PDB file of C-alpha atoms in Angstrom:
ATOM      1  CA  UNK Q  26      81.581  81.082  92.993  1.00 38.00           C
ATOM      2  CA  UNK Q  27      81.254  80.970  96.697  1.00 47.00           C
ATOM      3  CA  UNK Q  28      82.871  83.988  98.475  1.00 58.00           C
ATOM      4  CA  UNK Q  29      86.322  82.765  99.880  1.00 68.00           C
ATOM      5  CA  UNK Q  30      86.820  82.616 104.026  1.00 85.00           C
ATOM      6  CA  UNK Q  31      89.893  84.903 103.654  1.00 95.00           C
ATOM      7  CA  UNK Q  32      88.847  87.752 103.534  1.00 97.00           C
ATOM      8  CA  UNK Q  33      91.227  91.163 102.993  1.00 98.00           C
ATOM      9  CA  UNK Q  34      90.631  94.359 103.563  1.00 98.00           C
ATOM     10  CA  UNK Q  35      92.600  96.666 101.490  1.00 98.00           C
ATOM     11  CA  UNK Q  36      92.878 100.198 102.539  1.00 98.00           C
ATOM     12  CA  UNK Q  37      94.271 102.526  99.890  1.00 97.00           C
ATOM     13  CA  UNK Q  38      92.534 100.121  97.412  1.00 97.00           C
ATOM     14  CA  UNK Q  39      92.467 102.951  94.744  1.00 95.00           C
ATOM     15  CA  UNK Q  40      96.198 103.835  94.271  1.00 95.00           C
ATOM     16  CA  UNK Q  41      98.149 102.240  91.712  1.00 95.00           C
ATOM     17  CA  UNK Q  42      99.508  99.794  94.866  1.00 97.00           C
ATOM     18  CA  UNK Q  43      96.125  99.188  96.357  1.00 97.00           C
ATOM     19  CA  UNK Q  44      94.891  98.127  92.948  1.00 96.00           C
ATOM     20  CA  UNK Q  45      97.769  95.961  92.629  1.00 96.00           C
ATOM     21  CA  UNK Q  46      97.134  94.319  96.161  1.00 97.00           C
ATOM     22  CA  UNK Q  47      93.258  93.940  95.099  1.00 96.00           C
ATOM     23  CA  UNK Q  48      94.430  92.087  91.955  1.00 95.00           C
ATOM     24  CA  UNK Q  49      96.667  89.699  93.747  1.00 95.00           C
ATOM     25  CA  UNK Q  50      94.278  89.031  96.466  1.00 95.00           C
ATOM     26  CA  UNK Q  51      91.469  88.251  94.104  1.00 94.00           C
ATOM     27  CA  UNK Q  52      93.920  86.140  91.577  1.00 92.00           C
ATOM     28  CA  UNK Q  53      95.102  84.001  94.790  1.00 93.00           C
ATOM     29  CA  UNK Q  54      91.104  83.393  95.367  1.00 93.00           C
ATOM     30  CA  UNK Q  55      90.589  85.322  98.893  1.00 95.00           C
ATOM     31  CA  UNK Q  56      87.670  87.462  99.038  1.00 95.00           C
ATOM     32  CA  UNK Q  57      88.707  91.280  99.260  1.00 96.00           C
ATOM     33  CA  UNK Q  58      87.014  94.395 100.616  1.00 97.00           C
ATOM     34  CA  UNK Q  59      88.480  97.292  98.906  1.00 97.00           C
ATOM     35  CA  UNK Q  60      88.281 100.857 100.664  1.00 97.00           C
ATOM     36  CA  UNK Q  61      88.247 103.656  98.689  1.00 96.00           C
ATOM     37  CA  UNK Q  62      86.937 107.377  99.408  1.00 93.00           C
ATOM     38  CA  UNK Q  63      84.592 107.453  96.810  1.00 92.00           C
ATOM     39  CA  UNK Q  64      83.641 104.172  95.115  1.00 92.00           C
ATOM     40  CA  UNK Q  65      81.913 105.378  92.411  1.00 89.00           C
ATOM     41  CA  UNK Q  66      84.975 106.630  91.060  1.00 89.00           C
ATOM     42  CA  UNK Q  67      86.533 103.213  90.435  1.00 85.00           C
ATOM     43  CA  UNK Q  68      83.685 100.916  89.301  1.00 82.00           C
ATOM     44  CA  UNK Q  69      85.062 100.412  85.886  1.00 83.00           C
ATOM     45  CA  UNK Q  70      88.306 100.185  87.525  1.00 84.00           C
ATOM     46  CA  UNK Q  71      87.683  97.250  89.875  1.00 82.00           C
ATOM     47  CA  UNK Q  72      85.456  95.798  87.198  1.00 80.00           C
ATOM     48  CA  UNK Q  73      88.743  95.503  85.017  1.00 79.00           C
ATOM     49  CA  UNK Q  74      90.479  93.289  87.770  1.00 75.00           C
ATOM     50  CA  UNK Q  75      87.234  90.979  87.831  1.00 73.00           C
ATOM     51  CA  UNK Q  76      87.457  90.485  84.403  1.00 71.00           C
ATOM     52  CA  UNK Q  77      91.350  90.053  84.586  1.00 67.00           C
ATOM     53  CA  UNK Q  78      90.768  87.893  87.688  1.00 60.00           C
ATOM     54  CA  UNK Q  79      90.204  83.418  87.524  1.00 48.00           C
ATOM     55  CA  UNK Q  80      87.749  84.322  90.951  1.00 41.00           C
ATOM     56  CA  UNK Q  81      84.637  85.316  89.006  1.00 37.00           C
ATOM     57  CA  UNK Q  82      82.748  83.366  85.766  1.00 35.00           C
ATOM     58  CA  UNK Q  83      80.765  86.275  84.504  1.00 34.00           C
ATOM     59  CA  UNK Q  84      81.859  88.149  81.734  1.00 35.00           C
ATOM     60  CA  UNK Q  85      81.392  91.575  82.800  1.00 39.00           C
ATOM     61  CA  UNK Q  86      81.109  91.568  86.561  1.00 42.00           C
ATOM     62  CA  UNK Q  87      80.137  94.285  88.271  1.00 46.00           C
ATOM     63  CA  UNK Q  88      82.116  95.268  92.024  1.00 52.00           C
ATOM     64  CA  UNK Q  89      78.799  95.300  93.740  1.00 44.00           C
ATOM     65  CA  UNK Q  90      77.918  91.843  92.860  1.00 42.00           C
ATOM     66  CA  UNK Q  91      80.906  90.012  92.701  1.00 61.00           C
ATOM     67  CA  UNK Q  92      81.219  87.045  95.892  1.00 72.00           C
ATOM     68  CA  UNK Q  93      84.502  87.920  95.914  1.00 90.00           C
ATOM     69  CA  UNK Q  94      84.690  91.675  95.527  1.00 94.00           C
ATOM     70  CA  UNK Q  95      83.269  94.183  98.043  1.00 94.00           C
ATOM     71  CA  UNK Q  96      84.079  98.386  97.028  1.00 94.00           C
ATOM     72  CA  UNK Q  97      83.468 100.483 100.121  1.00 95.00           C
ATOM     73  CA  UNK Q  98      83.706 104.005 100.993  1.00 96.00           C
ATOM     74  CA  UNK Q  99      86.452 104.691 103.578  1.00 96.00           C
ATOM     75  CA  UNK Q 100      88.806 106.987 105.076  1.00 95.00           C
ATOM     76  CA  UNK Q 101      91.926 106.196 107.031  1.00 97.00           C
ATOM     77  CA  UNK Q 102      91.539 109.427 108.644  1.00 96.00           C
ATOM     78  CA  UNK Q 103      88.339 108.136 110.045  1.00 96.00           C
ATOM     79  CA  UNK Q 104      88.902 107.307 114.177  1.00 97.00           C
ATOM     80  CA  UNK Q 105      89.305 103.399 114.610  1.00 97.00           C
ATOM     81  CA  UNK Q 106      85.770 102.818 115.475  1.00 96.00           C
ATOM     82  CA  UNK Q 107      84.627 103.556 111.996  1.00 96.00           C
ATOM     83  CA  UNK Q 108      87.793 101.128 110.440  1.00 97.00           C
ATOM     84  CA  UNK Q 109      86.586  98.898 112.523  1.00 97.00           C
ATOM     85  CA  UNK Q 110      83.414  98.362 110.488  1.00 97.00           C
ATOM     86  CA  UNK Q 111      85.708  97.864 107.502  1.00 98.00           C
ATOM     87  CA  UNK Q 112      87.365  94.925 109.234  1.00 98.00           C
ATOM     88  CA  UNK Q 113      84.408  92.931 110.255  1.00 97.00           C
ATOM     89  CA  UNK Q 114      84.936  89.903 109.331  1.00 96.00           C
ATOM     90  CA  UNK Q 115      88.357  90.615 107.873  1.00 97.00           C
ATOM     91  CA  UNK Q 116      91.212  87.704 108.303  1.00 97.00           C
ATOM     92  CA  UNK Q 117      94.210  90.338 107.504  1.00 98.00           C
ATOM     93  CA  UNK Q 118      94.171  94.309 106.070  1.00 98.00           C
ATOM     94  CA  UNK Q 119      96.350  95.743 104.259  1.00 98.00           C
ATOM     95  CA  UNK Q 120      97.564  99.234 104.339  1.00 98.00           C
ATOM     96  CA  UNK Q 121      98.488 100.549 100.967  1.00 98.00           C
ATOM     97  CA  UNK Q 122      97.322 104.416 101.644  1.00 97.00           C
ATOM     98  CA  UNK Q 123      99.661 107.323 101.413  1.00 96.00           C
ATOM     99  CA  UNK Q 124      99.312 111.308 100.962  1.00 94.00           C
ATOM    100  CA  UNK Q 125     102.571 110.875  98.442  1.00 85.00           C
ATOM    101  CA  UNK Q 126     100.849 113.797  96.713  1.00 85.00           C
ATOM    102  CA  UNK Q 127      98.454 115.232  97.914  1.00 87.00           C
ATOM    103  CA  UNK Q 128      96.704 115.090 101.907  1.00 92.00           C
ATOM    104  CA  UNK Q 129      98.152 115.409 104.932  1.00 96.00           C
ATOM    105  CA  UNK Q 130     100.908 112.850 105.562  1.00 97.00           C
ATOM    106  CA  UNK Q 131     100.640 112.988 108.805  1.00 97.00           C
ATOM    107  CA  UNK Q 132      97.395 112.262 109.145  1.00 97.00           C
ATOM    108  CA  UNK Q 133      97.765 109.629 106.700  1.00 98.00           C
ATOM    109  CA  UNK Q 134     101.009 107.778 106.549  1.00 98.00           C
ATOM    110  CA  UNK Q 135     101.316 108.024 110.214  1.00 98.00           C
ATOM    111  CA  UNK Q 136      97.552 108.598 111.960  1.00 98.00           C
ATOM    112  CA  UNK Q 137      95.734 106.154 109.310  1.00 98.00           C
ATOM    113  CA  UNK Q 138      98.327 103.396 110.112  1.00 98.00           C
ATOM    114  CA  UNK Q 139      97.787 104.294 113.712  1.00 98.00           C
ATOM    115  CA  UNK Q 140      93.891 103.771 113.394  1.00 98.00           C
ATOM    116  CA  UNK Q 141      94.365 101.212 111.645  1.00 98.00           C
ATOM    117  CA  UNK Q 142      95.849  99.574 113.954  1.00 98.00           C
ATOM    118  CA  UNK Q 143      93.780 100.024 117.160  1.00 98.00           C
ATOM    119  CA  UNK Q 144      90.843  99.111 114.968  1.00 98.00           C
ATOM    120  CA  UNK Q 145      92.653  95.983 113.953  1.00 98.00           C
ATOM    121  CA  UNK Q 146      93.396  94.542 117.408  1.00 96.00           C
ATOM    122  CA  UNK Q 147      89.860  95.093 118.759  1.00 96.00           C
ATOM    123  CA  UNK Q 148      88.615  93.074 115.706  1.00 97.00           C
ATOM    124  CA  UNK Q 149      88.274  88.985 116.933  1.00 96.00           C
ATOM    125  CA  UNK Q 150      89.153  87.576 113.057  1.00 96.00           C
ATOM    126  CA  UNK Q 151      91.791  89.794 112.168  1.00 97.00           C
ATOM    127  CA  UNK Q 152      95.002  87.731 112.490  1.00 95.00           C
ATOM    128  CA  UNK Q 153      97.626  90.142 110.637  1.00 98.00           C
ATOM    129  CA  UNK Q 154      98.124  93.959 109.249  1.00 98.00           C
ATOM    130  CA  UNK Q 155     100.683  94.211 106.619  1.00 98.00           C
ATOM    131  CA  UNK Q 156     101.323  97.813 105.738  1.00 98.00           C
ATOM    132  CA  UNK Q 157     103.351  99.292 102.590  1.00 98.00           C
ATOM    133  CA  UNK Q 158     105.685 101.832 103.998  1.00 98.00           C
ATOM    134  CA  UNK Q 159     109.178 102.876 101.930  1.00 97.00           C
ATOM    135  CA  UNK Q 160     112.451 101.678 101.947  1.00 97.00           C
ATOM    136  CA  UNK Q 161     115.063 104.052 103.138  1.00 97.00           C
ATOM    137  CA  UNK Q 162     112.471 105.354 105.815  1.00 97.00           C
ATOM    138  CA  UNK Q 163     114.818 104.958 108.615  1.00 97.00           C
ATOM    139  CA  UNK Q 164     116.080 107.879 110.064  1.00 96.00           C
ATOM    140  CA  UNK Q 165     119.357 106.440 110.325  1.00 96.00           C
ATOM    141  CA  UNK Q 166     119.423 107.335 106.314  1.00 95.00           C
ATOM    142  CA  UNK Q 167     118.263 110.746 106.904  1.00 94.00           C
ATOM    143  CA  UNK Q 168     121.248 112.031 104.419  1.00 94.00           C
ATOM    144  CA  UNK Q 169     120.986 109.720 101.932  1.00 94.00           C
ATOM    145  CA  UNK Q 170     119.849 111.589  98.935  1.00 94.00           C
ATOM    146  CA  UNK Q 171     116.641 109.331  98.125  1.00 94.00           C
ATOM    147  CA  UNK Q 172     115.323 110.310 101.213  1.00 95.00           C
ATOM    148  CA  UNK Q 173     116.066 113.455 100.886  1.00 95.00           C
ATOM    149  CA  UNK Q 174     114.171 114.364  98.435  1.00 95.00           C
ATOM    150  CA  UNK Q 175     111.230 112.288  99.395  1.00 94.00           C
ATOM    151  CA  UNK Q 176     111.174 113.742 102.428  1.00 95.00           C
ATOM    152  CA  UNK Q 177     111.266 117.566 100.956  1.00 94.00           C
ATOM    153  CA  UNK Q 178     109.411 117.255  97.966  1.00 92.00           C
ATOM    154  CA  UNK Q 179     106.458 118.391  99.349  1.00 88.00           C
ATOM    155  CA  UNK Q 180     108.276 121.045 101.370  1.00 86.00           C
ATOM    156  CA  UNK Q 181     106.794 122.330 104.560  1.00 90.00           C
ATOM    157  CA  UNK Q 182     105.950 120.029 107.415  1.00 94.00           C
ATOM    158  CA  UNK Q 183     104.927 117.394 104.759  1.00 95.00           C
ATOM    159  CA  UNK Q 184     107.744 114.834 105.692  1.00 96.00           C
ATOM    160  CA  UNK Q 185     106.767 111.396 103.687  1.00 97.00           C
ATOM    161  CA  UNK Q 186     109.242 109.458 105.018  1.00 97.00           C
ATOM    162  CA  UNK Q 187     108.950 110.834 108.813  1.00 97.00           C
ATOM    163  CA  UNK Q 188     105.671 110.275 108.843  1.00 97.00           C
ATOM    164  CA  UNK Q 189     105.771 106.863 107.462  1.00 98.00           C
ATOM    165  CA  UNK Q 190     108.516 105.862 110.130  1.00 98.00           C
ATOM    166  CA  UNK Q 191     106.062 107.146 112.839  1.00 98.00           C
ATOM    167  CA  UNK Q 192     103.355 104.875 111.382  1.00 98.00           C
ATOM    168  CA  UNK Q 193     105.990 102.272 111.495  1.00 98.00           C
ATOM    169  CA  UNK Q 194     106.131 102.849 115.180  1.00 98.00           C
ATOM    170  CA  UNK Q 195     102.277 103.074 115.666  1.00 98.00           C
ATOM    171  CA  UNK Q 196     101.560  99.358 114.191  1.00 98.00           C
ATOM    172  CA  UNK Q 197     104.305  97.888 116.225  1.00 97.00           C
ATOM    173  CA  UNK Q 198     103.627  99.472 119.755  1.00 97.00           C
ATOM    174  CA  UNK Q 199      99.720  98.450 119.028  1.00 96.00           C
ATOM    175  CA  UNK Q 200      99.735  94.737 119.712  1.00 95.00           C
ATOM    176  CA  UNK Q 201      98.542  93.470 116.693  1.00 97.00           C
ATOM    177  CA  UNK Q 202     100.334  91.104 114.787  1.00 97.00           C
ATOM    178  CA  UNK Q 203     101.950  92.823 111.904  1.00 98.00           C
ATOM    179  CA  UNK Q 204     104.319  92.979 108.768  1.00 98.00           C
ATOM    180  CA  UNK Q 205     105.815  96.156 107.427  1.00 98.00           C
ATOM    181  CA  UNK Q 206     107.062  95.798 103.812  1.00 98.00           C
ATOM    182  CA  UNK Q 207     109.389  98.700 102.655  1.00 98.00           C
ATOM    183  CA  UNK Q 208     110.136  98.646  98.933  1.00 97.00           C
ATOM    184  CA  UNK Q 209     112.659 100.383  96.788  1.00 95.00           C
ATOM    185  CA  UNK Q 210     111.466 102.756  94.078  1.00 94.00           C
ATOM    186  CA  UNK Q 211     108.314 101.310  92.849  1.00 95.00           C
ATOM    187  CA  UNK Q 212     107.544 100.391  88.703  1.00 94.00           C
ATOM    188  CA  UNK Q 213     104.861  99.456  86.527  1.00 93.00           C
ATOM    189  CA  UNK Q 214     104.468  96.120  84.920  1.00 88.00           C
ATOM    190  CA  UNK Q 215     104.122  92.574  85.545  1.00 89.00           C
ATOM    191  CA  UNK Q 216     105.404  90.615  88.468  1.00 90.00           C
ATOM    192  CA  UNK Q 217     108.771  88.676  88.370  1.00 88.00           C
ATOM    193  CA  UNK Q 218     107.542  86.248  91.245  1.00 89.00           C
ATOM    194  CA  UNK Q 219     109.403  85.164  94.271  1.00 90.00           C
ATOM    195  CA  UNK Q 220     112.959  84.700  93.100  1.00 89.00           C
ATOM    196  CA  UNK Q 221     113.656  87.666  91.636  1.00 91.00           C
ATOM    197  CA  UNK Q 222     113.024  89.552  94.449  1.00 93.00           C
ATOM    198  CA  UNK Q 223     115.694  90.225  97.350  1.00 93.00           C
ATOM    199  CA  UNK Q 224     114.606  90.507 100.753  1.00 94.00           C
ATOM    200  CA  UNK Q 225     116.960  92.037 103.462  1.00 94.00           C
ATOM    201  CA  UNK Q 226     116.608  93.928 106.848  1.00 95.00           C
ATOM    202  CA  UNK Q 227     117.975  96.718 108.915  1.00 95.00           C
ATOM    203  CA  UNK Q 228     117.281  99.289 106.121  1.00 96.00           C
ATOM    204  CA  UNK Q 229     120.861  99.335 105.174  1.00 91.00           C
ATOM    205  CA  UNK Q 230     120.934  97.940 101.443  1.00 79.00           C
ATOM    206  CA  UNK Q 231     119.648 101.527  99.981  1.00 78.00           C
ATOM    207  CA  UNK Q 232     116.792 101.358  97.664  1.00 77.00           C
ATOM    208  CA  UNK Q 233     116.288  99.531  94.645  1.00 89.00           C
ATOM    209  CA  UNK Q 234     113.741  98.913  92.715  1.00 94.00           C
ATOM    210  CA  UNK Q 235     110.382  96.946  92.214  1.00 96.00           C
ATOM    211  CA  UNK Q 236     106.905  96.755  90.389  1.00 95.00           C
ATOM    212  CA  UNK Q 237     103.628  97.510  92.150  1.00 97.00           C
ATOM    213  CA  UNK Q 238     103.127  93.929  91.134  1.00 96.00           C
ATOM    214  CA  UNK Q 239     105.752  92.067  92.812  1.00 96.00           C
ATOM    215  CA  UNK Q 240     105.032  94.081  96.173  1.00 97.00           C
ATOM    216  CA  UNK Q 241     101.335  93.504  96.037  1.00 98.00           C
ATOM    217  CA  UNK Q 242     101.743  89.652  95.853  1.00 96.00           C
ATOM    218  CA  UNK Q 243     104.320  89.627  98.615  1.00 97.00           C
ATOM    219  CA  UNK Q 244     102.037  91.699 101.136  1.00 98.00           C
ATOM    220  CA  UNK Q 245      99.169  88.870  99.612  1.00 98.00           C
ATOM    221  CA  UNK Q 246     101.509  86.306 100.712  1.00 97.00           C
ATOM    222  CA  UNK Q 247     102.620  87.961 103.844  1.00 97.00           C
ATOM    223  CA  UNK Q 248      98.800  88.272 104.935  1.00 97.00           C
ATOM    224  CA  UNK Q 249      98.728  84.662 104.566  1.00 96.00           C
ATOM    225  CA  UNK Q 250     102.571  83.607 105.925  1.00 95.00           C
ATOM    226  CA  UNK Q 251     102.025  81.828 109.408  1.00 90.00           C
ATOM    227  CA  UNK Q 252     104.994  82.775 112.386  1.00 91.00           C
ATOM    228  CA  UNK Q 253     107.618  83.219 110.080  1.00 88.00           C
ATOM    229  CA  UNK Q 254     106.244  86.857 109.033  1.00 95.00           C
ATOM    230  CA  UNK Q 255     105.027  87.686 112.457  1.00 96.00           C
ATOM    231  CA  UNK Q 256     105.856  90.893 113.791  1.00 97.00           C
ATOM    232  CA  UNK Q 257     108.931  91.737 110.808  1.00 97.00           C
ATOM    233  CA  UNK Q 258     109.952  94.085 108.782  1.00 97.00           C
ATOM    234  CA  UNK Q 259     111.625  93.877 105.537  1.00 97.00           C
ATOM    235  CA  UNK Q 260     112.718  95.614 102.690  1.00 97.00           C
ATOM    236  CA  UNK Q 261     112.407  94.508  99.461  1.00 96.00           C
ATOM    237  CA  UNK Q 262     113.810  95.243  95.415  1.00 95.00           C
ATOM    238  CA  UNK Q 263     114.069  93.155  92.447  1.00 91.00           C
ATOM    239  CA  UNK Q 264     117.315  91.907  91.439  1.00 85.00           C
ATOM    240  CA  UNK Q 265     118.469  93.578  88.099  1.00 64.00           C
ATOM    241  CA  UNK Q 266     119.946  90.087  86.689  1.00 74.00           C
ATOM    242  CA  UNK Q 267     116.477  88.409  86.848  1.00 66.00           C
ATOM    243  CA  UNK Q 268     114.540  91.339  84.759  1.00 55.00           C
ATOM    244  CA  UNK Q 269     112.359  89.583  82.623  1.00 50.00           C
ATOM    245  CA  UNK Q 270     111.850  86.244  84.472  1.00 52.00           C
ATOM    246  CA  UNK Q 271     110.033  84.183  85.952  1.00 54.00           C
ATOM    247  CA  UNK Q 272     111.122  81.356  88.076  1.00 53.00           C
ATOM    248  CA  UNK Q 273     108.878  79.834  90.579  1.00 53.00           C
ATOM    249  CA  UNK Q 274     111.455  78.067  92.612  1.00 59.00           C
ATOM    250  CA  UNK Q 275     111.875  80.413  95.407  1.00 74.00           C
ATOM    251  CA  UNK Q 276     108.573  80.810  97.536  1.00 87.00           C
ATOM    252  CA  UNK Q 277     107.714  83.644  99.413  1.00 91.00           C
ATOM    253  CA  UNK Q 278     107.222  81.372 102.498  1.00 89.00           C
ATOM    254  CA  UNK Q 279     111.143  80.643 102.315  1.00 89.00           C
ATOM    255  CA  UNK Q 280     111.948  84.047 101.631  1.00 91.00           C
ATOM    256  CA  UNK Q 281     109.977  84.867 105.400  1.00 93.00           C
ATOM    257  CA  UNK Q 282     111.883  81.705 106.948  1.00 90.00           C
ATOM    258  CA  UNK Q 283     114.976  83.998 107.115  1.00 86.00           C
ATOM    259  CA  UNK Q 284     113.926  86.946 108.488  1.00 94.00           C
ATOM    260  CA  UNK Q 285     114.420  88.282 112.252  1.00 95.00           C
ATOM    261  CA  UNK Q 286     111.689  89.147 114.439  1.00 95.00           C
ATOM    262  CA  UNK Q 287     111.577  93.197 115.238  1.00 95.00           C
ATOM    263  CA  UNK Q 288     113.374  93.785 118.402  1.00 85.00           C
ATOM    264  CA  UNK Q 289     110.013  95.047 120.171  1.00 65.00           C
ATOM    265  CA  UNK Q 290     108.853  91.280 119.110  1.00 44.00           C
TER     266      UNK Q 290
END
C-alpha cells in the first residue's frame, strides 16, 4: 500500500492512549509516526496494531517496514528544534504524553506541550496539534475531590493537573492551530463511536468516564475536523445509557459544529 498524505505524529505513542491514537490513525488509513523513547521496546507492540490494522496486506508486518507505520525515538523533553524533526512532513501531532506516574510533570505535561508547540508552528505542513489533557483540570475545580487527588497523588511539587492546565496555556498562547481534548476517567475496551459520547465545555460537567478508544478516535477525527475544531477545547465522557453500543448516526464532525471557539481565539 502506498503511504497515506496524512501523516500524524503521535507523541506519547507508547502509553496505553498513544497506542490507542496509533491504532485509530492507522485504521482511518493516515500514515503515522509514532514517538516513543525507546523503540525497541514496542516492536511487537506496534506490530500487533499492523496486524489488527486494514492499512497493511502482510501478515506479520514489521514497524520498520510498514508504508504506513514509522517508530521513532523521541523525547518531549527534547527543546523544539529536535520535535521539529519529528514533525517533518507531519499534517497534525498529537500529544498523548504524560508523567501520570512517573517523570517530571512539569517538564512533561506542561514543557513537552510547550515544545511541542513552538516546534509545531515553525513546521510549513503542520495544520493542527490536538493534545490529551484531563477533564476537571481547571483550576476553577481545584476542590473538587477528583482533582484532588490527582493533583496530590504524587505528593510534592508533582501537580498533574497544574501542570497540565499550564500546558493548556502553552499550546494556546503559541499560535498554532490547536484542539485540547479533556476526558473523564479513562477505561479499557472497545470504542462506542460518536454518539455515545457527550461533548460539553467550560469544564463544569465534572468527570465521567471514557475508553482510551473512544478518545483516540475523536483526537483522529479532530486532527482531521476543518474550522469547526479550530482553536477549542472540550471535554468529553461516554454516556452511561449507550454502554454497549454502537450507533453511527452522530459524527464527530457534528459533534465539533457546536462547540465555541476559546476566548483567546
Amino acid at each position: 500500500m502506498a503511504p497515506s498524505s496524512f501523516l500524524i505524529t503521535v507523541f506519547g505513542a507508547g502509553g496505553k492512549t498513544g497506542q490507542e491514537c496509533v491504532k485509530a490513525a492507522l485504521a482511518r488509513g493516515d500514515a503515522v509516526r509514532a514517538v516513543v523513547r525507546d523503540p525497541s521496546k514496542y516492536e511487537d507492540v506496534f506490530s500487533a496494531l499492523l496486524s489488527s490494522s486494514s492499512t497493511t496486506s502482510t501478515s506479520s508486518p514489521s514497524p520498520s517496514s510498514s508504508s504506513n507505520l514509522e517508530v521513532v525515538a523521541g523525547d518531549v523533553e527534547s527543546p523544539p528544534e529536535a520535535l521539529s524533526k519529528l514533525l517533518e512532513g507531519a499534517s497534525a501531532a498529537i500529544f498523548a504524553a504524560s508523567a501520570s506516574k512517573s517523570g517530571d510533570v512539569w517538564k512533561v505535561d506542561r514543557d513537552g506541550l510547550g515544545n511541542l508547540a513552538t516546534a509545531a508552528k515553525a513546521t510549513p505542513t503542520l495544520r493542527r496539534v490536538v493534545a490529551v489533557s484531563s477533564a476537571l483540570v481547571s483550576p476553577h475545580n481545584g476542590w473538587h475531590p477528583i482533582r484532588l487527588l490527582l493533583n496530590n497523588m504524587r505528593g510534592g511539587s508533582q501537580k498533574i493537573m497544574d501542570a497540565k492546565f499550564a500546558g493548556e496555556g502553552l499550546l494556546r498562547e503559541s499560535g498554532i492551530d490547536y484542539v485540547v481534548v479533556r476526558p473523564g476517567g479513562l477505561t479499557e475496551g472497545s470504542a462506542l463511536g460518536a454518539s455515545s459520547l457527550v461533548v460539553t465545555q467550560g469544564d463544569k460537567a465534572g468527570a465521567g468516564r471514557i475508553s482510551r478508544s473512544d478518545v483516540a478516535e475523536l483526537c483522529v477525527a479532530a486532527a482531521h475536523a476543518g474550522e469547526t475544531a479550530s482553536r477549542v477545547t472540550l471535554e468529553v465522557s461516554s454516556d452511561p445509557k449507550k454502554k454497549g453500543e454502537k450507533n453511527e448516526k452522530t459524527s464527530y464532525e457534528s459533534l465539533f459544529s457546536g462547540l465555541e471557539k476559546d476566548n483567546n481565539a
